[in-house]
mmCIF file of C-alpha atoms in Angstrom:
data_model
loop_
_atom_site.group_PDB
_atom_site.id
_atom_site.type_symbol
_atom_site.label_atom_id
_atom_site.label_comp_id
_atom_site.label_asym_id
_atom_site.label_seq_id
_atom_site.Cartn_x
_atom_site.Cartn_y
_atom_site.Cartn_z
ATOM 1 C CA MET A 1 13.905 13.708 26.845
ATOM 2 C CA SER A 2 11.498 16.634 26.945
ATOM 3 C CA ILE A 3 12.965 20.092 27.447
ATOM 4 C CA SER A 4 10.567 22.819 28.536
ATOM 5 C CA SER A 5 10.580 25.745 26.120
ATOM 6 C CA GLU A 6 8.607 27.981 28.497
ATOM 7 C CA LYS A 7 11.443 28.219 31.040
ATOM 8 C CA SER A 8 13.891 29.179 28.336
ATOM 9 C CA LEU A 9 11.651 32.011 27.210
ATOM 10 C CA GLU A 10 11.537 33.434 30.727
ATOM 11 C CA ASN A 11 15.292 33.910 30.919
ATOM 12 C CA PRO A 12 17.064 32.766 27.757
ATOM 13 C CA SER A 13 20.505 34.001 28.823
ATOM 14 C CA ARG A 14 20.724 31.753 31.879
ATOM 15 C CA PHE A 15 21.546 28.752 29.667
ATOM 16 C CA VAL A 16 23.955 30.402 27.236
ATOM 17 C CA ARG A 17 27.610 30.270 28.217
ATOM 18 C CA ALA A 18 30.957 29.518 26.604
ATOM 19 C CA ARG A 19 31.734 25.823 26.215
ATOM 20 C CA PRO A 20 34.730 24.784 28.358
ATOM 21 C CA GLN A 21 37.675 23.157 26.629
ATOM 22 C CA GLY A 22 38.301 19.425 26.993
ATOM 23 C CA THR A 23 34.755 18.541 28.020
ATOM 24 C CA THR A 24 33.352 15.033 27.799
ATOM 25 C CA ALA A 25 30.899 13.921 25.118
ATOM 26 C CA ARG A 26 28.175 13.676 27.758
ATOM 27 C CA PHE A 27 28.806 17.252 28.909
ATOM 28 C CA ARG A 28 28.854 18.516 25.327
ATOM 29 C CA ALA A 29 25.491 16.828 24.652
ATOM 30 C CA GLY A 30 24.085 18.474 27.765
ATOM 31 C CA TYR A 31 25.542 21.826 26.731
ATOM 32 C CA ASP A 32 23.939 21.596 23.291
ATOM 33 C CA ALA A 33 20.574 20.693 24.851
ATOM 34 C CA ARG A 34 20.752 23.727 27.159
ATOM 35 C CA LEU A 35 21.724 25.964 24.257
ATOM 36 C CA ALA A 36 18.767 24.720 22.229
ATOM 37 C CA HIS A 37 16.588 25.180 25.313
ATOM 38 C CA ALA A 38 17.645 28.806 25.475
ATOM 39 C CA ALA A 39 16.723 29.235 21.806
ATOM 40 C CA GLY A 40 13.138 28.122 22.459
ATOM 41 C CA VAL A 41 13.566 24.603 21.036
ATOM 42 C CA THR A 42 11.793 21.725 22.783
ATOM 43 C CA LEU A 43 12.640 18.154 21.824
ATOM 44 C CA TYR A 44 10.165 15.335 22.438
ATOM 45 C CA GLU A 45 11.283 11.740 22.098
ATOM 46 C CA SER A 46 7.823 10.187 22.361
ATOM 47 C CA PHE A 47 4.464 10.829 20.754
ATOM 48 C CA GLU A 48 2.784 10.774 24.166
ATOM 49 C CA ALA A 49 4.888 13.681 25.441
ATOM 50 C CA ALA A 50 4.346 15.739 22.268
ATOM 51 C CA GLU A 51 0.621 15.048 21.849
ATOM 52 C CA PRO A 52 -0.887 18.023 23.753
ATOM 53 C CA VAL A 53 1.179 20.725 22.051
ATOM 54 C CA TRP A 54 1.017 18.892 18.697
ATOM 55 C CA ARG A 55 -2.779 18.602 18.600
ATOM 56 C CA ASP A 56 -3.215 22.194 19.741
ATOM 57 C CA PHE A 57 -0.776 23.558 17.165
ATOM 58 C CA GLU A 58 -1.971 21.517 14.152
ATOM 59 C CA ALA A 59 -5.485 22.913 14.557
ATOM 60 C CA ARG A 60 -4.236 26.293 13.323
ATOM 61 C CA ALA A 61 -0.969 25.459 11.527
ATOM 62 C CA ALA A 62 -0.046 25.364 7.844
ATOM 63 C CA GLY A 63 1.132 22.060 6.424
ATOM 64 C CA THR A 64 -0.500 18.862 5.213
ATOM 65 C CA ALA A 65 -2.472 16.058 6.857
ATOM 66 C CA PHE A 66 0.659 13.900 6.556
ATOM 67 C CA GLN A 67 2.080 15.921 9.480
ATOM 68 C CA THR A 68 -0.899 15.582 11.804
ATOM 69 C CA PHE A 69 -0.541 13.749 15.107
ATOM 70 C CA ASP A 70 -3.054 11.048 14.163
ATOM 71 C CA TRP A 71 -1.359 10.317 10.838
ATOM 72 C CA LEU A 72 2.186 10.036 12.139
ATOM 73 C CA SER A 73 1.429 8.359 15.462
ATOM 74 C CA THR A 74 -0.584 5.713 13.573
ATOM 75 C CA TRP A 75 2.314 5.191 11.146
ATOM 76 C CA HIS A 76 4.795 4.900 14.002
ATOM 77 C CA ARG A 77 2.654 2.476 15.974
ATOM 78 C CA HIS A 78 2.299 0.066 13.055
ATOM 79 C CA VAL A 79 5.417 0.709 10.960
ATOM 80 C CA GLY A 80 8.014 3.081 12.387
ATOM 81 C CA GLU A 81 8.376 1.400 15.769
ATOM 82 C CA GLY A 82 9.055 -1.940 14.076
ATOM 83 C CA LEU A 83 11.745 -0.275 11.983
ATOM 84 C CA GLY A 84 13.378 1.122 15.114
ATOM 85 C CA VAL A 85 12.639 4.773 14.290
ATOM 86 C CA GLN A 86 13.109 6.938 17.397
ATOM 87 C CA PRO A 87 10.976 10.112 17.426
ATOM 88 C CA ALA A 88 12.865 13.400 17.729
ATOM 89 C CA ILE A 89 10.017 15.881 17.484
ATOM 90 C CA ALA A 90 11.261 19.481 17.632
ATOM 91 C CA VAL A 91 8.928 22.315 18.606
ATOM 92 C CA VAL A 92 10.192 25.873 18.211
ATOM 93 C CA ALA A 93 8.542 28.684 20.178
ATOM 94 C CA ARG A 94 8.755 32.422 19.661
ATOM 95 C CA GLN A 95 7.020 35.127 21.692
ATOM 96 C CA GLY A 96 5.670 32.383 23.966
ATOM 97 C CA ALA A 97 3.802 30.471 21.239
ATOM 98 C CA PRO A 98 4.739 27.636 18.848
ATOM 99 C CA LEU A 99 6.302 28.774 15.596
ATOM 100 C CA MET A 100 7.134 25.397 14.051
ATOM 101 C CA LEU A 101 6.782 21.691 14.759
ATOM 102 C CA ALA A 102 9.254 19.439 12.939
ATOM 103 C CA PRO A 103 8.274 15.721 13.207
ATOM 104 C CA LEU A 104 11.749 14.245 12.892
ATOM 105 C CA GLY A 105 13.173 10.879 13.864
ATOM 106 C CA ILE A 106 16.382 8.882 14.009
ATOM 107 C CA GLU A 107 16.530 5.561 12.168
ATOM 108 C CA ARG A 108 19.424 3.136 11.862
ATOM 109 C CA ARG A 109 20.218 1.678 8.484
ATOM 110 C CA PHE A 110 23.431 0.020 7.284
ATOM 111 C CA GLY A 111 25.076 0.993 10.558
ATOM 112 C CA LEU A 112 24.314 4.714 10.142
ATOM 113 C CA ARG A 113 22.042 6.910 12.238
ATOM 114 C CA ARG A 114 19.871 8.832 9.797
ATOM 115 C CA LEU A 115 17.889 11.969 10.604
ATOM 116 C CA VAL A 116 14.597 11.589 8.731
ATOM 117 C CA TRP A 117 11.087 12.941 8.621
ATOM 118 C CA LEU A 118 8.584 10.668 10.318
ATOM 119 C CA GLY A 119 6.025 9.009 8.048
ATOM 120 C CA GLY A 120 8.095 6.829 5.745
ATOM 121 C CA ARG A 121 6.172 5.562 2.727
ATOM 122 C CA LEU A 122 2.841 6.530 4.283
ATOM 123 C CA ALA A 123 3.595 10.242 3.782
ATOM 124 C CA ASP A 124 3.656 11.647 0.248
ATOM 125 C CA TYR A 125 4.769 15.019 1.607
ATOM 126 C CA LYS A 126 7.250 15.461 4.421
ATOM 127 C CA GLY A 127 8.103 18.589 6.328
ATOM 128 C CA PRO A 128 7.107 20.745 9.306
ATOM 129 C CA LEU A 129 3.918 22.320 10.531
ATOM 130 C CA LEU A 130 4.277 26.108 10.520
ATOM 131 C CA ALA A 131 2.417 28.981 12.127
ATOM 132 C CA HIS A 132 0.669 30.991 9.425
ATOM 133 C CA ASP A 133 2.634 34.078 10.527
ATOM 134 C CA TYR A 134 5.853 32.044 10.640
ATOM 135 C CA GLU A 135 7.840 34.288 8.296
ATOM 136 C CA ALA A 136 7.016 37.526 10.106
ATOM 137 C CA ARG A 137 7.686 36.109 13.579
ATOM 138 C CA LEU A 138 10.920 34.434 12.525
ATOM 139 C CA ASN A 139 12.247 37.605 10.929
ATOM 140 C CA ASP A 140 11.332 39.619 14.017
ATOM 141 C CA ALA A 141 13.216 37.186 16.243
ATOM 142 C CA SER A 142 16.431 36.779 14.278
ATOM 143 C CA GLY A 143 18.063 38.538 11.393
ATOM 144 C CA ASP A 144 19.722 35.281 10.348
ATOM 145 C CA GLY A 145 16.412 33.627 9.486
ATOM 146 C CA PHE A 146 15.898 29.903 9.149
ATOM 147 C CA ALA A 147 19.552 28.964 8.719
ATOM 148 C CA MET A 148 20.224 30.077 12.307
ATOM 149 C CA LEU A 149 17.052 28.396 13.557
ATOM 150 C CA TRP A 150 18.039 25.115 11.901
ATOM 151 C CA ARG A 151 21.425 25.228 13.641
ATOM 152 C CA GLN A 152 19.608 25.690 16.955
ATOM 153 C CA VAL A 153 17.323 22.734 16.225
ATOM 154 C CA ARG A 154 20.304 20.572 15.259
ATOM 155 C CA ARG A 155 21.870 21.238 18.679
ATOM 156 C CA ALA A 156 18.823 19.697 20.357
ATOM 157 C CA LEU A 157 18.691 16.583 18.168
ATOM 158 C CA PRO A 158 20.325 13.252 19.004
ATOM 159 C CA ARG A 159 23.617 12.446 17.283
ATOM 160 C CA HIS A 160 23.271 11.319 13.668
ATOM 161 C CA ASP A 161 25.542 10.492 10.734
ATOM 162 C CA LEU A 162 23.291 11.420 7.838
ATOM 163 C CA VAL A 163 20.588 14.026 7.219
ATOM 164 C CA MET A 164 18.082 12.496 4.820
ATOM 165 C CA LEU A 165 15.083 14.803 4.541
ATOM 166 C CA ASP A 166 13.246 13.747 1.392
ATOM 167 C CA SER A 167 9.931 14.416 -0.385
ATOM 168 C CA GLN A 168 9.735 18.043 0.724
ATOM 169 C CA PRO A 169 7.271 20.349 -1.098
ATOM 170 C CA VAL A 170 8.577 23.841 -1.751
ATOM 171 C CA SER A 171 5.313 25.316 -0.434
ATOM 172 C CA LEU A 172 3.254 24.374 2.618
ATOM 173 C CA GLY A 173 0.497 26.874 1.967
ATOM 174 C CA THR A 174 -2.219 26.920 -0.663
ATOM 175 C CA PRO A 175 -2.146 28.290 -4.235
ATOM 176 C CA GLY A 176 -3.965 31.378 -2.959
ATOM 177 C CA ALA A 177 -1.779 31.842 0.133
ATOM 178 C CA PRO A 178 1.632 30.244 -0.480
ATOM 179 C CA LEU A 179 3.965 29.740 2.472
ATOM 180 C CA ALA A 180 7.503 28.727 1.569
ATOM 181 C CA ASN A 181 8.767 25.526 3.180
ATOM 182 C CA PRO A 182 12.008 26.628 4.884
ATOM 183 C CA PHE A 183 13.457 23.089 4.847
ATOM 184 C CA ALA A 184 13.041 22.906 1.075
ATOM 185 C CA GLY A 185 15.013 26.147 0.919
ATOM 186 C CA LEU A 186 17.973 24.336 2.492
ATOM 187 C CA ALA A 187 17.842 21.566 -0.111
ATOM 188 C CA ALA A 188 19.795 21.970 -3.325
ATOM 189 C CA SER A 189 18.593 18.881 -5.210
ATOM 190 C CA PRO A 190 15.117 18.487 -6.713
ATOM 191 C CA ALA A 191 13.326 15.227 -5.970
ATOM 192 C CA PRO A 192 12.641 12.816 -8.872
ATOM 193 C CA ASP A 193 8.910 13.661 -8.899
ATOM 194 C CA ALA A 194 6.881 16.853 -8.753
ATOM 195 C CA ALA A 195 3.480 17.405 -7.087
ATOM 196 C CA TYR A 196 0.239 18.556 -8.710
ATOM 197 C CA VAL A 197 -1.702 21.056 -6.603
ATOM 198 C CA PHE A 198 -4.219 23.605 -7.858
ATOM 199 C CA GLY A 199 -6.916 25.937 -6.583
ATOM 200 C CA LEU A 200 -10.628 25.301 -7.024
ATOM 201 C CA PRO A 201 -13.170 27.987 -8.016
ATOM 202 C CA SER A 202 -16.546 28.445 -6.362
ATOM 203 C CA THR A 203 -18.532 26.463 -8.968
ATOM 204 C CA PHE A 204 -17.896 23.341 -11.029
ATOM 205 C CA GLU A 205 -19.096 25.145 -14.155
ATOM 206 C CA GLU A 206 -16.328 27.703 -13.674
ATOM 207 C CA PHE A 207 -13.825 24.889 -13.207
ATOM 208 C CA SER A 208 -14.944 23.141 -16.415
ATOM 209 C CA GLN A 209 -14.238 26.324 -18.379
ATOM 210 C CA ARG A 210 -10.533 25.562 -17.997
ATOM 211 C CA TYR A 211 -10.944 22.922 -20.690
ATOM 212 C CA ARG A 212 -11.458 23.281 -24.400
ATOM 213 C CA PRO A 213 -15.075 23.029 -25.609
ATOM 214 C CA GLU A 214 -14.205 19.726 -27.298
ATOM 215 C CA THR A 215 -12.947 18.229 -24.020
ATOM 216 C CA ARG A 216 -16.099 19.332 -22.186
ATOM 217 C CA ARG A 217 -18.258 17.848 -24.930
ATOM 218 C CA ILE A 218 -16.451 14.493 -24.735
ATOM 219 C CA ASP A 219 -16.793 14.374 -20.929
ATOM 220 C CA ARG A 220 -20.549 15.067 -21.116
ATOM 221 C CA SER A 221 -20.962 12.452 -23.834
ATOM 222 C CA LYS A 222 -19.183 9.807 -21.744
ATOM 223 C CA PHE A 223 -21.334 10.583 -18.719
ATOM 224 C CA ARG A 224 -24.499 10.196 -20.816
ATOM 225 C CA LYS A 225 -23.306 6.875 -22.268
ATOM 226 C CA LEU A 226 -22.417 5.594 -18.803
ATOM 227 C CA GLU A 227 -25.843 6.541 -17.443
ATOM 228 C CA ALA A 228 -27.500 4.844 -20.442
ATOM 229 C CA ALA A 229 -25.614 1.630 -19.603
ATOM 230 C CA GLY A 230 -27.266 1.220 -16.202
ATOM 231 C CA ASP A 231 -27.664 2.626 -12.714
ATOM 232 C CA VAL A 232 -24.655 4.865 -11.970
ATOM 233 C CA SER A 233 -23.792 5.674 -8.367
ATOM 234 C CA PHE A 234 -21.025 7.844 -6.961
ATOM 235 C CA ARG A 235 -20.751 7.447 -3.221
ATOM 236 C CA ILE A 236 -18.500 8.777 -0.470
ATOM 237 C CA ALA A 237 -18.380 6.567 2.646
ATOM 238 C CA GLU A 238 -20.361 8.181 5.446
ATOM 239 C CA THR A 239 -19.440 6.176 8.553
ATOM 240 C CA ALA A 240 -16.191 4.848 9.989
ATOM 241 C CA GLU A 241 -17.291 1.282 9.244
ATOM 242 C CA GLU A 242 -18.031 2.157 5.624
ATOM 243 C CA ARG A 243 -14.727 3.999 5.285
ATOM 244 C CA VAL A 244 -12.800 1.001 6.596
ATOM 245 C CA ALA A 245 -14.560 -1.465 4.263
ATOM 246 C CA MET A 246 -14.288 0.781 1.214
ATOM 247 C CA THR A 247 -10.657 1.692 1.919
ATOM 248 C CA GLN A 248 -9.656 -1.965 2.303
ATOM 249 C CA SER A 249 -11.376 -2.887 -0.968
ATOM 250 C CA ILE A 250 -9.746 -0.040 -2.909
ATOM 251 C CA LEU A 251 -6.272 -0.750 -1.511
ATOM 252 C CA ALA A 252 -6.591 -4.436 -2.451
ATOM 253 C CA ARG A 253 -7.532 -3.489 -6.009
ATOM 254 C CA LYS A 254 -4.648 -1.005 -6.206
ATOM 255 C CA ALA A 255 -2.190 -3.622 -4.939
ATOM 256 C CA ALA A 256 -3.320 -6.059 -7.645
ATOM 257 C CA GLN A 257 -3.065 -3.358 -10.322
ATOM 258 C CA LEU A 258 0.501 -2.444 -9.327
ATOM 259 C CA SER A 259 1.552 -6.079 -8.944
ATOM 260 C CA ALA A 260 0.447 -6.741 -12.525
ATOM 261 C CA GLN A 261 2.869 -3.972 -13.563
ATOM 262 C CA GLY A 262 5.708 -5.527 -11.574
ATOM 263 C CA ILE A 263 5.557 -2.876 -8.850
ATOM 264 C CA SER A 264 5.607 -3.842 -5.178
ATOM 265 C CA SER A 265 3.687 -1.484 -2.906
ATOM 266 C CA ILE A 266 2.793 -0.754 0.692
ATOM 267 C CA PHE A 267 -0.730 -1.939 -0.125
ATOM 268 C CA GLU A 268 0.572 -5.511 0.127
ATOM 269 C CA GLU A 269 2.235 -5.112 3.531
ATOM 270 C CA GLU A 270 0.304 -6.051 6.669
ATOM 271 C CA ASN A 271 1.755 -3.326 8.871
ATOM 272 C CA TYR A 272 0.860 -0.579 6.396
ATOM 273 C CA LEU A 273 -2.601 -2.051 5.849
ATOM 274 C CA ALA A 274 -3.116 -1.997 9.618
ATOM 275 C CA ALA A 275 -2.170 1.698 9.628
ATOM 276 C CA TRP A 276 -4.631 2.431 6.815
ATOM 277 C CA HIS A 277 -7.316 0.565 8.746
ATOM 278 C CA ASP A 278 -6.795 2.653 11.891
ATOM 279 C CA LEU A 279 -6.733 5.909 9.937
ATOM 280 C CA ALA A 280 -9.987 5.039 8.172
ATOM 281 C CA ALA A 281 -11.530 4.086 11.525
ATOM 282 C CA LEU A 282 -10.829 7.431 13.238
ATOM 283 C CA PRO A 283 -13.928 8.961 14.868
ATOM 284 C CA GLU A 284 -15.832 11.645 13.004
ATOM 285 C CA GLU A 285 -14.365 14.579 14.947
ATOM 286 C CA ARG A 286 -10.838 13.511 13.916
ATOM 287 C CA ARG A 287 -11.642 12.109 10.475
ATOM 288 C CA LEU A 288 -8.900 12.386 7.855
ATOM 289 C CA ILE A 289 -9.654 9.621 5.337
ATOM 290 C CA GLU A 290 -12.245 9.995 2.592
ATOM 291 C CA ALA A 291 -13.082 6.909 0.490
ATOM 292 C CA ALA A 292 -15.269 7.074 -2.623
ATOM 293 C CA GLU A 293 -16.477 4.674 -5.313
ATOM 294 C CA LEU A 294 -18.087 4.947 -8.734
ATOM 295 C CA ARG A 295 -20.258 1.925 -9.582
ATOM 296 C CA LEU A 296 -22.478 0.756 -12.433
ATOM 297 C CA ASP A 297 -25.389 -1.463 -11.407
ATOM 298 C CA GLY A 298 -23.485 -2.138 -8.198
ATOM 299 C CA GLN A 299 -20.346 -3.213 -10.058
ATOM 300 C CA PHE A 300 -17.081 -1.442 -9.217
ATOM 301 C CA LEU A 301 -15.837 1.023 -11.849
ATOM 302 C CA SER A 302 -13.428 3.263 -9.941
ATOM 303 C CA GLY A 303 -12.374 4.067 -6.388
ATOM 304 C CA SER A 304 -10.273 6.571 -4.493
ATOM 305 C CA VAL A 305 -8.825 7.180 -1.042
ATOM 306 C CA SER A 306 -8.112 10.813 -0.142
ATOM 307 C CA HIS A 307 -7.672 12.912 2.922
ATOM 308 C CA VAL A 308 -9.360 16.235 3.564
ATOM 309 C CA TRP A 309 -7.699 18.650 5.956
ATOM 310 C CA HIS A 310 -7.769 22.426 6.349
ATOM 311 C CA GLY A 311 -9.641 22.990 3.087
ATOM 312 C CA ARG A 312 -7.374 20.752 0.999
ATOM 313 C CA ASN A 313 -8.417 17.466 -0.611
ATOM 314 C CA THR A 314 -5.427 15.236 -1.372
ATOM 315 C CA LEU A 315 -5.901 12.223 -3.637
ATOM 316 C CA MET A 316 -3.601 9.446 -2.389
ATOM 317 C CA VAL A 317 -4.916 6.286 -4.066
ATOM 318 C CA HIS A 318 -6.915 6.048 -7.288
ATOM 319 C CA THR A 319 -7.753 2.848 -9.153
ATOM 320 C CA TYR A 320 -10.286 1.668 -11.718
ATOM 321 C CA ASP A 321 -11.424 -1.467 -13.526
ATOM 322 C CA HIS A 322 -9.411 -1.609 -16.736
ATOM 323 C CA ASP A 323 -11.749 -4.135 -18.353
ATOM 324 C CA LEU A 324 -15.170 -2.591 -17.693
ATOM 325 C CA LEU A 325 -16.144 0.135 -20.195
ATOM 326 C CA PRO A 326 -12.585 1.414 -20.698
ATOM 327 C CA LYS A 327 -13.647 3.642 -23.611
ATOM 328 C CA LEU A 328 -15.794 5.672 -21.227
ATOM 329 C CA SER A 329 -12.748 6.542 -19.048
ATOM 330 C CA PRO A 330 -14.297 5.629 -15.678
ATOM 331 C CA GLY A 331 -11.172 6.817 -13.835
ATOM 332 C CA ARG A 332 -11.496 10.322 -15.266
ATOM 333 C CA LEU A 333 -15.255 10.449 -14.680
ATOM 334 C CA HIS A 334 -14.661 9.427 -11.062
ATOM 335 C CA LEU A 335 -12.091 12.205 -10.639
ATOM 336 C CA LEU A 336 -14.510 14.763 -12.099
ATOM 337 C CA LYS A 337 -17.086 13.623 -9.540
ATOM 338 C CA LEU A 338 -14.508 14.075 -6.769
ATOM 339 C CA LEU A 339 -13.708 17.576 -7.968
ATOM 340 C CA GLN A 340 -17.382 18.520 -8.196
ATOM 341 C CA SER A 341 -18.014 17.177 -4.688
ATOM 342 C CA SER A 342 -15.035 19.131 -3.340
ATOM 343 C CA ILE A 343 -16.211 22.368 -4.946
ATOM 344 C CA ASP A 344 -19.756 21.850 -3.661
ATOM 345 C CA ARG A 345 -18.358 21.518 -0.108
ATOM 346 C CA GLY A 346 -16.304 24.701 -0.412
ATOM 347 C CA ILE A 347 -12.898 22.998 -0.531
ATOM 348 C CA ALA A 348 -10.447 25.516 -1.967
ATOM 349 C CA THR A 349 -7.460 23.334 -2.942
ATOM 350 C CA TYR A 350 -7.191 20.025 -4.770
ATOM 351 C CA ASP A 351 -4.033 17.961 -4.642
ATOM 352 C CA LEU A 352 -3.277 15.100 -7.037
ATOM 353 C CA SER A 353 -0.181 14.339 -4.964
ATOM 354 C CA VAL A 354 3.297 13.368 -6.122
ATOM 355 C CA GLY A 355 4.297 11.583 -9.303
ATOM 356 C CA TYR A 356 3.759 12.179 -12.995
ATOM 357 C CA ALA A 357 0.666 10.931 -14.806
ATOM 358 C CA ALA A 358 -0.653 12.367 -18.052
ATOM 359 C CA TYR A 359 -4.106 13.033 -16.624
ATOM 360 C CA LYS A 360 -2.617 15.212 -13.873
ATOM 361 C CA GLU A 361 -1.262 17.681 -16.396
ATOM 362 C CA SER A 362 -4.764 18.146 -17.803
ATOM 363 C CA PHE A 363 -5.876 19.475 -14.394
ATOM 364 C CA CYS A 364 -2.744 21.250 -13.143
ATOM 365 C CA ASP A 365 -0.808 23.679 -15.341
ATOM 366 C CA ALA A 366 2.210 24.191 -13.072
ATOM 367 C CA PRO A 367 3.517 21.232 -11.036
ATOM 368 C CA MET A 368 5.074 22.060 -7.667
ATOM 369 C CA GLU A 369 8.726 21.179 -7.201
ATOM 370 C CA MET A 370 9.743 18.724 -4.484
ATOM 371 C CA ARG A 371 13.202 18.754 -2.943
ATOM 372 C CA ASN A 372 15.497 16.407 -1.057
ATOM 373 C CA MET A 373 18.149 17.374 1.462
ATOM 374 C CA ILE A 374 20.806 14.673 1.694
ATOM 375 C CA ALA A 375 23.879 15.651 3.705
ATOM 376 C CA GLY A 376 26.534 13.955 5.792
ATOM 377 C CA ALA A 377 26.926 14.711 9.486
ATOM 378 C CA SER A 378 29.898 12.412 10.121
ATOM 379 C CA LEU A 379 32.778 10.970 8.089
ATOM 380 C CA ALA A 380 30.808 7.826 7.229
ATOM 381 C CA GLY A 381 27.703 9.906 6.578
ATOM 382 C CA HIS A 382 29.412 12.092 3.965
ATOM 383 C CA GLY A 383 30.268 9.060 1.823
ATOM 384 C CA ALA A 384 26.753 7.648 2.118
ATOM 385 C CA ALA A 385 25.220 11.032 1.247
ATOM 386 C CA ALA A 386 27.236 11.258 -1.970
ATOM 387 C CA ALA A 387 26.114 7.773 -3.043
ATOM 388 C CA ILE A 388 22.450 8.470 -2.243
ATOM 389 C CA ARG A 389 22.505 11.784 -4.121
ATOM 390 C CA ALA A 390 23.971 10.038 -7.170
ATOM 391 C CA GLY A 391 21.258 7.367 -7.066
ATOM 392 C CA LEU A 392 18.474 9.936 -6.822
ATOM 393 C CA ALA A 393 19.979 11.961 -9.676
ATOM 394 C CA ALA A 394 19.963 8.833 -11.869
ATOM 395 C CA LYS A 395 16.347 8.153 -10.939
ATOM 396 C CA ARG A 396 15.402 11.731 -11.783
ATOM 397 C CA TRP A 397 17.212 11.476 -15.132
ATOM 398 C CA ILE A 398 15.362 8.269 -16.062
ATOM 399 C CA LYS A 399 11.970 9.701 -15.104
ATOM 400 C CA ALA A 400 12.630 12.837 -17.161
ATOM 401 C CA ASP A 401 13.194 10.737 -20.313
ATOM 402 C CA PRO A 402 9.907 9.200 -21.567
ATOM 403 C CA ARG A 403 11.784 6.629 -23.665
ATOM 404 C CA LEU A 404 13.878 5.350 -20.752
ATOM 405 C CA MET A 405 10.899 5.384 -18.404
ATOM 406 C CA GLY A 406 8.911 3.384 -20.947
ATOM 407 C CA LEU A 407 11.653 0.756 -21.104
ATOM 408 C CA VAL A 408 11.673 0.493 -17.302
ATOM 409 C CA GLN A 409 7.909 0.025 -17.220
ATOM 410 C CA LYS A 410 8.039 -2.669 -19.926
ATOM 411 C CA ALA A 411 10.772 -4.493 -18.048
ATOM 412 C CA ARG A 412 8.702 -4.429 -14.856
ATOM 413 C CA ALA A 413 5.647 -5.770 -16.663
ATOM 414 C CA LYS A 414 7.644 -8.645 -18.186
ATOM 415 C CA LEU A 415 9.143 -9.587 -14.832
ATOM 416 C CA ALA A 416 5.667 -9.516 -13.279
#
C-alpha cells in the first residue's frame, strides 16, 4: 500500500465525507485510508517504496542515525523480516513538503498485533524524523497540534491490538537547539533508563575545564604513565574494510564481557552481527559507523563503536581489557580521546546513549528522560498493555535502587 500525499494536497476535501452506517470492515478500512490521504498522510509498507522520500528527507531532518534509511533497512533485512515485522512507514506532508517520517511497523507476538517503532534492539533511540521547522508548520496547519495529527496517522495504519512505542527520547534536537519529540509528549510513563547527551565546546581545553583541577591532574598523570609503558596508539578506522574488521573485534570482546556478567546480548546473535557488518561496510558517502581502538605496543586496551550523523557522535559500544593496566583507566582515557577527536572535527554534540553508568554522570550533568507509550487498541490489547506497563514500572523501580540493582548484578554473575 502506498497512498500518494501529493494528490491529497491538491484537493483535500474530495476524500472527506461522512461514513455511511452499517459499512463492511473492508469499506471502513478504505474510508480510513482515504481520510488519512486527505490529511496528507502517506503510508508505505515496504522500504523500497519509501526509499526516495526517506533518503531525501533525512538529509535535512532532525532525529538520530537510528532513524536513517540505511540503519533501519539493514536491521529489517537481517532481523526484522525474520521476526515477521511488517513496515508501516508514515510520511506526513504539509504545504507540499514532508513534515514528519514515522518508521513504524506491525509485529505479531503472543497472538497480538503490536504497533512498534522499527529498529528493535539495534536502535537505542526510537522515534520519528522531523522537519526542523516542524513545530511552526504543524501549528500553522492545525490548532489541535500533534494529538490531531496522530489520530490522522492512526487512520492510515494497519489494524493493531497494542501500541508499544518504547525508548523514545524527549528531545530529537541538540542541546543547543532542542526540538521536542511529539511522540514522547503522548507517553505518560518514563522508560527505565535515561540518556546522556551533552554539547561540546570549540576546544578540548575548554571542555576539560568542566572538571576539578584534581581530576584533570589525575587524567594527565595516567596518560603520561601509559605513554611511559610503551607505544600508545589511538586509531579510528579509515576504510570500510578496517571498519568491518575493527567493529567485529570490538563486538566479540563486548559479547564476552557481558557473558561473563551473565548478560545475553545481540552481539552473540548471527543476524544482528550480520547487520553490524553491513552497516560498517557502507560506502564512504553513506558512512554511519565509526570504530576506534586504543592500543599499547599493538595490544588492545579499549575499543568503541559509534555513529556520527548530523554533527552528533553517539557512543553505542564501549569495551576495554579489564586485566591490562586497570589502574590507568584505559576505558576513560579512550573516551577522552574520542571526545578530543570529536571536538577537533567540529562535532557539536556527544551522546553516551541510554543506560546508567557512573562514568556518564562525570561527563553529563543532566540526563535526558526517555519515555514509553504502551496502550491498548483492542480488548485483548488493553489487558496486555496493563501487564507490560507493570513490568516496566518494576524494572524502573529496581534500577532506581542501587542496592536492588547490585543484587541483580551479583545474581547474574553467579549464574554466569
